[in-house]
Short mmCIF file of C-alpha atoms in Angstrom, two decimals:
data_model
loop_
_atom_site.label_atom_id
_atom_site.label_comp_id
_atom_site.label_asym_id
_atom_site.label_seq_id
_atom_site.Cartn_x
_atom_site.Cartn_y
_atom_site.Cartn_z
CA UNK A 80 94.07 83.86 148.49
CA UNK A 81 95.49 79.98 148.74
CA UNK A 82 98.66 79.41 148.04
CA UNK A 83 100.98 76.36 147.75
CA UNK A 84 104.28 75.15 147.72
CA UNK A 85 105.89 72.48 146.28
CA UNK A 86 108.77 70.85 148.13
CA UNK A 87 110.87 67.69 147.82
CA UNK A 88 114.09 66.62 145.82
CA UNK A 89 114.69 67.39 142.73
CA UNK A 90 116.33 64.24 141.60
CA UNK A 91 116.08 60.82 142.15
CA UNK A 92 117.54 57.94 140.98
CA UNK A 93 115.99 55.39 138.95
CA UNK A 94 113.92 52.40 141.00
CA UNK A 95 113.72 54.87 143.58
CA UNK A 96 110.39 56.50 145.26
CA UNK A 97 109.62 60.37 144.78
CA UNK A 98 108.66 61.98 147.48
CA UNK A 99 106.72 65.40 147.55
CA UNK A 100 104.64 67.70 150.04
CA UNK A 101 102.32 70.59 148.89
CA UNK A 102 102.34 72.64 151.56
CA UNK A 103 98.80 75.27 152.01
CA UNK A 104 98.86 78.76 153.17
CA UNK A 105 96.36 81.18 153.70
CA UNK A 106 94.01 78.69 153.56
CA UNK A 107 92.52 74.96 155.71
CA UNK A 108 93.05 71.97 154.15
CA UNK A 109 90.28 71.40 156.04
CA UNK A 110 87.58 71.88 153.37
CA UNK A 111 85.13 70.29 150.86
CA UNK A 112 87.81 71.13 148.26
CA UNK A 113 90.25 68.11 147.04
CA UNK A 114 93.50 68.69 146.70
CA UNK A 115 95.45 67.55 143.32
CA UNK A 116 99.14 66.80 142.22
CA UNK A 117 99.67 67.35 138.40
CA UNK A 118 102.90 66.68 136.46
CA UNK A 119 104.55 67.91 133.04
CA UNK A 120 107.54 66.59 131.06
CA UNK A 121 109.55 68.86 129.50
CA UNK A 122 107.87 70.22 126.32
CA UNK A 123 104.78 68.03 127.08
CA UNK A 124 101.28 68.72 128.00
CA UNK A 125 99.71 68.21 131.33
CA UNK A 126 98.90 65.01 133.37
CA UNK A 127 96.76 64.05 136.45
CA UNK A 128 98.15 62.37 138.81
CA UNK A 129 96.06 62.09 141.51
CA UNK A 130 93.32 63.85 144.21
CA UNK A 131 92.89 63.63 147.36
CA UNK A 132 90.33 65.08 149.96
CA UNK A 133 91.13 66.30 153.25
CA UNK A 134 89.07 62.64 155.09
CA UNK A 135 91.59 60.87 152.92
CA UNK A 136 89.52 59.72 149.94
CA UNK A 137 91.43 59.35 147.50
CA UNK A 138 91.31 58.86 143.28
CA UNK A 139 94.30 57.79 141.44
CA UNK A 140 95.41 57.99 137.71
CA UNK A 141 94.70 54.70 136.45
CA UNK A 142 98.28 54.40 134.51
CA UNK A 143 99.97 55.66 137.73
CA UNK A 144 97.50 53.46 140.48
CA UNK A 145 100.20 50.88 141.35
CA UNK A 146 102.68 53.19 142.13
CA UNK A 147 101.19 55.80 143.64
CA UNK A 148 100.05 56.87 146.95
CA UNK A 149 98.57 60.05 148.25
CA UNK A 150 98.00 61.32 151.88
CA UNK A 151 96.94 64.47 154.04
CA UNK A 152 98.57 65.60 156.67
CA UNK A 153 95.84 68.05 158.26
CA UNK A 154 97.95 69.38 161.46
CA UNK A 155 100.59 70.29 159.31
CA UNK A 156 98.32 71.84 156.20
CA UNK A 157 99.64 69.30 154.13
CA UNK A 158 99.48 66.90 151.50
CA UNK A 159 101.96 64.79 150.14
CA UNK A 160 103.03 62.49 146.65
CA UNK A 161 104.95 59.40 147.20
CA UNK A 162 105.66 57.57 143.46
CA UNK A 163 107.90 54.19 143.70
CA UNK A 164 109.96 52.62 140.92
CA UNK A 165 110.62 55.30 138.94
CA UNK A 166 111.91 55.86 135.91
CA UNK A 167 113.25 58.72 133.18
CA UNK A 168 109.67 58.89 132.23
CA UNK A 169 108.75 60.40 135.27
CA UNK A 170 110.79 63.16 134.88
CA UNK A 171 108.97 66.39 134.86
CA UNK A 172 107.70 69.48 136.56
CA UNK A 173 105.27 68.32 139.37
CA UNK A 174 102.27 70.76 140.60
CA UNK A 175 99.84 70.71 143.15
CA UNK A 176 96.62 72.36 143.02
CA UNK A 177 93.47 72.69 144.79
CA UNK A 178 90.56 71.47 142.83
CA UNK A 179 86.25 72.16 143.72
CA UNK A 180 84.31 69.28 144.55
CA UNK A 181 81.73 69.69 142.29
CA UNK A 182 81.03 70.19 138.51
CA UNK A 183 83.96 70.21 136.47
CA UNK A 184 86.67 70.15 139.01
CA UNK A 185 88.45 72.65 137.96
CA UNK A 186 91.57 73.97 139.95
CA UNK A 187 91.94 77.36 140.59
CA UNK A 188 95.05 77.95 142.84
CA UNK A 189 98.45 76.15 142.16
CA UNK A 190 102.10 76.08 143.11
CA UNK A 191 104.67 77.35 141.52
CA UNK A 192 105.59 73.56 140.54
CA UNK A 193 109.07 71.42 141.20
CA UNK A 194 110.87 70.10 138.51
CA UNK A 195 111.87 66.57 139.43
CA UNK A 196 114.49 64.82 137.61
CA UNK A 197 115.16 60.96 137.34
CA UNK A 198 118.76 60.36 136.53
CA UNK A 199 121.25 57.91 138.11
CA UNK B 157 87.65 59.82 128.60
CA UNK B 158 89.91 61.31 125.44
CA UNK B 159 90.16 64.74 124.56
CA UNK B 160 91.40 65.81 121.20
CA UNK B 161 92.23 69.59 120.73
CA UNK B 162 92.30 71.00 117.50
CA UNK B 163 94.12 73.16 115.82
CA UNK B 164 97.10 71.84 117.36
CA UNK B 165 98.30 75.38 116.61
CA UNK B 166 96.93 79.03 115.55
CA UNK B 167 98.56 81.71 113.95
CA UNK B 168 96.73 84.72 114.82
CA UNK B 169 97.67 88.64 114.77
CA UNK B 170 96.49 90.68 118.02
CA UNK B 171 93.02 91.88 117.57
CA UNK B 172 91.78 88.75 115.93
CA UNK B 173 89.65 86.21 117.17
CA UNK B 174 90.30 82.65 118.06
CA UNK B 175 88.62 80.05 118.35
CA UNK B 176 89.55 76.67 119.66
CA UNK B 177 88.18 73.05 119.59
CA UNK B 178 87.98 70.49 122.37
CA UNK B 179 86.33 66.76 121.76
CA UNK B 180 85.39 64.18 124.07
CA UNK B 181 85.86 60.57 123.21
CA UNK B 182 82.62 60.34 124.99
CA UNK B 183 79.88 62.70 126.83
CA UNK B 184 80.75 64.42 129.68
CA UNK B 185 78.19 66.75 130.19
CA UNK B 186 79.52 70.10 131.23
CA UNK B 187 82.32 68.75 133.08
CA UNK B 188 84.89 70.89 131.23
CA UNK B 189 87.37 73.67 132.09
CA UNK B 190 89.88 75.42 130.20
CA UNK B 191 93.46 76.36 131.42
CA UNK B 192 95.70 79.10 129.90
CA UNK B 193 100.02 78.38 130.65
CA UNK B 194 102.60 80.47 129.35
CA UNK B 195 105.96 79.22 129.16
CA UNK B 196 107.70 78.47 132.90
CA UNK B 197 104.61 79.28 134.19
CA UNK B 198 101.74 76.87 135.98
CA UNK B 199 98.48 76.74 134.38
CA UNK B 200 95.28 79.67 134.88
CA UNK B 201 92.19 78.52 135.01
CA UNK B 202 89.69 80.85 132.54
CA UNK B 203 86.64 78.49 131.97
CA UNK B 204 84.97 75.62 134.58
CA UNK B 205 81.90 74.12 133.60
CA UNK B 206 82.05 74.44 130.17
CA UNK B 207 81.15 78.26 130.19
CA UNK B 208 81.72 79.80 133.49
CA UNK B 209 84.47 82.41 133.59
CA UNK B 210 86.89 81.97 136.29
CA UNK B 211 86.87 85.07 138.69
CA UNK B 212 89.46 87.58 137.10
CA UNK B 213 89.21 86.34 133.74
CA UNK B 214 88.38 88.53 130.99
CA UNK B 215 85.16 89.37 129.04
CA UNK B 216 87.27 88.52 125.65
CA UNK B 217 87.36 84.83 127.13
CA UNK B 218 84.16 82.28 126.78
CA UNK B 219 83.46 79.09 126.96
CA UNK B 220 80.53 76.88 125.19
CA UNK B 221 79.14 73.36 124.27
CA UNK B 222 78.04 70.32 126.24
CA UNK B 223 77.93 66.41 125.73
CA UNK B 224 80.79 65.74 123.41
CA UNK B 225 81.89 69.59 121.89
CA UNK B 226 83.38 72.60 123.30
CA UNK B 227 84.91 75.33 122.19
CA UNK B 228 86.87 78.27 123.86
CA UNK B 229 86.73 81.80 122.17
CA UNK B 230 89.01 84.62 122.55
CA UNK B 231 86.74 87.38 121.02
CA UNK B 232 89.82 90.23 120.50
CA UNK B 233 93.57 88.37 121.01
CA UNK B 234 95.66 91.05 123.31
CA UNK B 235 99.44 90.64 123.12
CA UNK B 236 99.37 88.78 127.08
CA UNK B 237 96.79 85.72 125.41
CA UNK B 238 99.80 84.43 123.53
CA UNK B 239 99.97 81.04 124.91
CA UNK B 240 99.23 77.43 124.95
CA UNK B 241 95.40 76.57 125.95
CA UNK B 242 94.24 72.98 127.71
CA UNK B 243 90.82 71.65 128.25
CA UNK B 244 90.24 68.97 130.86
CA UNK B 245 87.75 67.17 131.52
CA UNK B 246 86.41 64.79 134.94
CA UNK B 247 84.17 62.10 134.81
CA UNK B 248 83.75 59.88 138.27
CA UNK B 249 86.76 62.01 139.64
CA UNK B 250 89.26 60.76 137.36
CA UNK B 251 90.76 63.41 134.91
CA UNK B 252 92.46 63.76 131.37
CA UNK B 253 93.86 66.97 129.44
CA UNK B 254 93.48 67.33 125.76
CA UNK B 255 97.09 67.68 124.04
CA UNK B 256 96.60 71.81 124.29
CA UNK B 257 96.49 73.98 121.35
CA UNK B 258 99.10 77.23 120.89
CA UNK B 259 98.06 80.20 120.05
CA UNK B 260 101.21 82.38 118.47
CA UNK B 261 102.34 85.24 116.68
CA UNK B 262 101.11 85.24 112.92
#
């Protein structure tokens, strides 16, 4: 059974970067599977933010692309979020998940997920 | 690649059935999965490929259409499937949700 853990702060101030590590248990990060971070405002739906594969490949959220940068930290069984210049609309609860590499993509394990505030 | 959910929201007793609608702005094959979240909760996945039950997931719980259409059905609601329901879709690794649709107490 995976399981992951979302770490990190949970606010930040505005203009500031966002910083967050999914860490794996039970499991390799070492594996065809990619590895996803997810967000949620409060009383919203669900957003992608991002995938990335354990070789570092990764695919970004067009709307998020400039901002955004993903990376794997395989020694540790990690995988991290970084998100610059943000703002009140980035506010939400932030999940990680790990998604299969073919078909739909689907994700079937997640964290528990981190609610990250952006507030001066 | 757009996905529109509809109803936005369903008023159902237990025992009923429910069925709900997810559209693609444009085809997608089978690339489709649907999530169940309660409240505080991250999302479950029930349904990946457009039909294929998750392991763990009920018999009550299917998943059909292709291209542009899908639909999820909950064949007999039980007082735990109570919840709000997302379909999301890939195409060339990139991914959307549809807005979700809630299923409540009629």
């Amino acid at each position: 059974q995976v399981r992951l853990r979302e770490s990190g702060p949970g606010l930040v101030k505005p203009s500031e970067t966002l910083s967050l590590t999914c860490s794996v248990s039970d499991s390799s990060i070492i594996t065809d599977h990619y590895w996803g971070w997810f967000r949620q405002p409060p009383g919203k739906g669900l957003e992608w933010i991002g995938s990335i594969f354990y070789s570092g490949s990764t695919y970004y959220n067009p709307s998020l692309n400039s901002r955004l940068t993903l990376s794997v930290d395989t020694s540790k069984n990690q995988f991290s979020l970084r998100l610059k210049s943000v703002t009140a609309a980035d506010t939400a609860v932030y999940y990680c998940a790990r998604g299969a590499p073919y078909g739909s993509g689907s994700c079937d394990h997640w964290g528990q997920g981190t609610l990250v505030s952006v507030s001066p | 690649v757009v996905l529109t959910q509809s109803p936005a929201r369903l008023s159902l007793s237990p025992g009923e059935r429910a069925t709900l609608s997810c559209r693609a702005s444009q085809s997608i094959s089978s690339y489709l999965s649907w999530y169940q979240q309660k409240p505080g909760q991250a999302p479950r996945l029930l349904i990946y490929d457009a039909s294929d039950r998750a392991p763990g997931v009920p018999a009550r719980f299917s998943g059909s259409g292709s291209g542009t259409d899908f639909t999820l059905t909950i064949s007999s609601l039980e007082p735990e499937d109570f919840a709000v329901y997302y379909c999301q879709q890939r195409k060339n690794w990139l991914f959307t949700f549809g807005p979700g649709t809630t299923v409540d107490v009629k």
